[in-house]
Amino acid sequence: MKLSEIKQILPTLENVEFQLEDGTFVPEHFHVTEVGQIIKNFIDCGGVTRAENTVNFQLWNADDYEHRLKPGKLLHIIELSETKLNIGDHEIEVEYQSGTIGKFGLDFNGKNFVLTNKTTACLAQDACGIPSLAQVSESKSNSCAPGSGCC
């Protein structure tokens, strides 16, 4: 979800609720302690330099049961970050701590914001020498067949 999308959704909500993909909810007394932009410059295993820009939200499970973040307040924090930090309209990444700090994507299911699981991947598959899953399956199905002489 991009920053512009959450800005369109927030005015339509009564409450801001986040849940994990497994259905468990972030406690309703959470705080958004950071809104920022992360600029990541890196080189992949194939030697290609790359750059990524993401908007970062950090959720903190506070023991402050008297306050609940309302949609208007979160929208104000976002707009303030755009003004003060010149944040662009990038994909949102959410930091949330359960057992350790996790990084999640963000989606909306029509009622709640959903922290989506992220995965790693090789960005230079054509250069790193690791065969694709299709190649591995094909080689396994063709190898060591009776009479092939491989065993």
Coordinates of C-alpha atoms in Angstrom, one line a residue:
M1 CA 0.0 0.0 0.0
K2 CA 1.3 3.4 -0.9
L3 CA 1.1 6.5 1.3
S4 CA -1.5 8.1 -0.9
E5 CA -3.8 5.0 -0.4
I6 CA -3.7 5.2 3.4
K7 CA -4.5 8.9 3.2
Q8 CA -7.6 8.1 1.2
I9 CA -8.7 5.3 3.6
L10 CA -8.2 7.1 6.9
P11 CA -11.0 9.7 6.6
T12 CA -13.5 6.8 6.1
L13 CA -12.7 5.0 9.3
E14 CA -13.9 5.4 12.9
N15 CA -10.9 3.6 14.4
V16 CA -7.4 2.6 13.2
E17 CA -7.0 -1.1 13.7
F18 CA -4.0 -3.2 12.6
Q19 CA -4.0 -7.0 12.4
L20 CA -1.5 -9.6 11.4
E21 CA -2.2 -12.0 8.6
D22 CA -3.0 -14.8 11.1
G23 CA -5.9 -12.7 12.3
T24 CA -4.5 -11.5 15.6
F25 CA -4.8 -7.8 16.3
V26 CA -2.2 -5.3 17.4
P27 CA -3.5 -4.1 20.8
E28 CA -5.8 -1.1 20.4
H29 CA -3.7 1.0 22.6
F30 CA -0.7 1.0 20.2
H31 CA 1.1 4.2 19.2
V32 CA 2.6 5.1 15.9
T33 CA 6.0 6.3 17.2
E34 CA 7.6 7.0 13.8
V35 CA 6.7 8.0 10.3
G36 CA 9.7 8.4 8.1
Q37 CA 11.2 7.6 4.8
I38 CA 13.9 4.9 4.4
I39 CA 16.3 5.3 1.5
K40 CA 18.2 2.1 0.9
N41 CA 21.2 2.0 -1.5
F42 CA 22.7 -1.4 -2.0
I43 CA 24.4 -3.8 -4.4
D44 CA 22.9 -7.2 -5.2
C45 CA 24.8 -10.4 -5.5
G46 CA 25.1 -9.9 -9.3
G47 CA 26.9 -6.6 -8.9
V48 CA 24.0 -4.3 -9.8
T49 CA 23.5 -1.2 -7.7
R50 CA 20.0 -0.5 -6.6
A51 CA 18.0 2.0 -4.6
E52 CA 14.7 1.6 -2.7
N53 CA 12.5 4.2 -1.1
T54 CA 9.9 3.2 1.5
V55 CA 7.7 5.0 4.0
N56 CA 8.2 3.5 7.4
F57 CA 5.6 3.4 10.2
Q58 CA 6.7 2.1 13.6
L59 CA 4.0 0.7 15.8
W60 CA 4.6 0.5 19.5
N61 CA 2.5 -1.5 21.9
A62 CA 2.3 1.0 24.8
D63 CA 0.9 0.3 28.2
D64 CA -1.1 3.5 27.8
Y65 CA -4.6 2.3 27.9
E66 CA -6.2 5.8 28.1
H67 CA -5.3 6.8 24.6
R68 CA -6.3 5.3 21.2
L69 CA -5.0 6.6 17.9
K70 CA -7.8 8.0 15.8
P71 CA -7.7 8.2 12.0
G72 CA -7.6 12.0 12.0
K73 CA -4.5 12.0 14.3
L74 CA -2.7 9.5 12.1
L75 CA -3.5 11.5 9.0
H76 CA -2.2 14.6 10.7
I77 CA 1.1 12.8 11.6
I78 CA 1.4 11.6 7.9
E79 CA 0.8 15.1 6.5
L80 CA 3.3 16.6 9.0
S81 CA 5.9 14.0 7.9
E82 CA 5.3 14.9 4.3
T83 CA 5.8 18.6 5.0
K84 CA 8.7 18.4 7.4
L85 CA 10.6 15.4 5.8
N86 CA 9.5 15.8 2.2
I87 CA 8.3 12.1 2.2
G88 CA 7.3 10.8 -1.2
D89 CA 4.4 8.6 -2.2
H90 CA 6.1 5.2 -1.7
E91 CA 5.1 1.8 -0.4
I92 CA 4.6 1.6 3.3
E93 CA 6.6 -0.8 5.4
V94 CA 5.5 -1.3 9.0
E95 CA 7.8 -2.1 11.9
Y96 CA 6.1 -4.0 14.7
Q97 CA 7.5 -5.9 17.6
S98 CA 6.1 -9.2 18.8
G99 CA 9.0 -11.6 19.6
T100 CA 11.4 -9.3 17.8
I101 CA 11.1 -6.3 15.5
G102 CA 9.4 -7.5 12.3
K103 CA 9.0 -5.6 9.0
F104 CA 5.7 -6.0 7.3
G105 CA 3.9 -4.8 4.2
L106 CA 0.6 -3.1 4.6
D107 CA -2.8 -3.9 3.0
F108 CA -6.4 -3.0 3.8
N109 CA -9.2 -5.6 4.0
G110 CA -12.1 -3.1 3.9
K111 CA -12.2 -2.7 7.7
N112 CA -8.7 -3.1 9.1
F113 CA -5.1 -2.5 8.1
V114 CA -3.3 -5.8 7.6
L115 CA 0.4 -6.3 8.3
T116 CA 1.4 -8.6 5.5
N117 CA 4.4 -10.9 5.8
K118 CA 7.4 -10.0 3.7
T119 CA 9.9 -12.4 2.2
T120 CA 13.4 -12.1 0.9
A121 CA 14.4 -13.0 -2.7
C122 CA 17.5 -12.9 -4.9
L123 CA 17.3 -9.9 -7.1
A124 CA 20.0 -11.2 -9.5
Q125 CA 18.8 -14.7 -10.2
D126 CA 20.2 -14.6 -13.7
A127 CA 23.7 -13.9 -12.3
C128 CA 24.0 -15.7 -9.0
G129 CA 24.1 -19.3 -10.3
I130 CA 21.2 -20.7 -8.2
P131 CA 18.8 -22.6 -10.5
S132 CA 15.1 -21.6 -10.6
L133 CA 12.6 -23.9 -9.0
A134 CA 11.5 -25.0 -12.5
Q135 CA 15.0 -26.0 -13.3
V136 CA 15.5 -27.9 -10.1
S137 CA 12.2 -29.8 -10.6
E138 CA 13.1 -30.7 -14.1
S139 CA 16.6 -31.9 -13.2
K140 CA 15.2 -34.0 -10.3
S141 CA 12.6 -35.6 -12.6
N142 CA 15.2 -36.4 -15.2
S143 CA 18.0 -37.6 -13.0
C144 CA 18.7 -41.1 -11.7
A145 CA 15.9 -42.8 -13.6
P146 CA 16.4 -46.5 -13.9
G147 CA 18.9 -47.2 -16.6
S148 CA 20.1 -43.6 -16.9
G149 CA 23.6 -44.5 -15.6
C150 CA 23.6 -41.7 -12.9
C151 CA 23.7 -44.1 -9.9

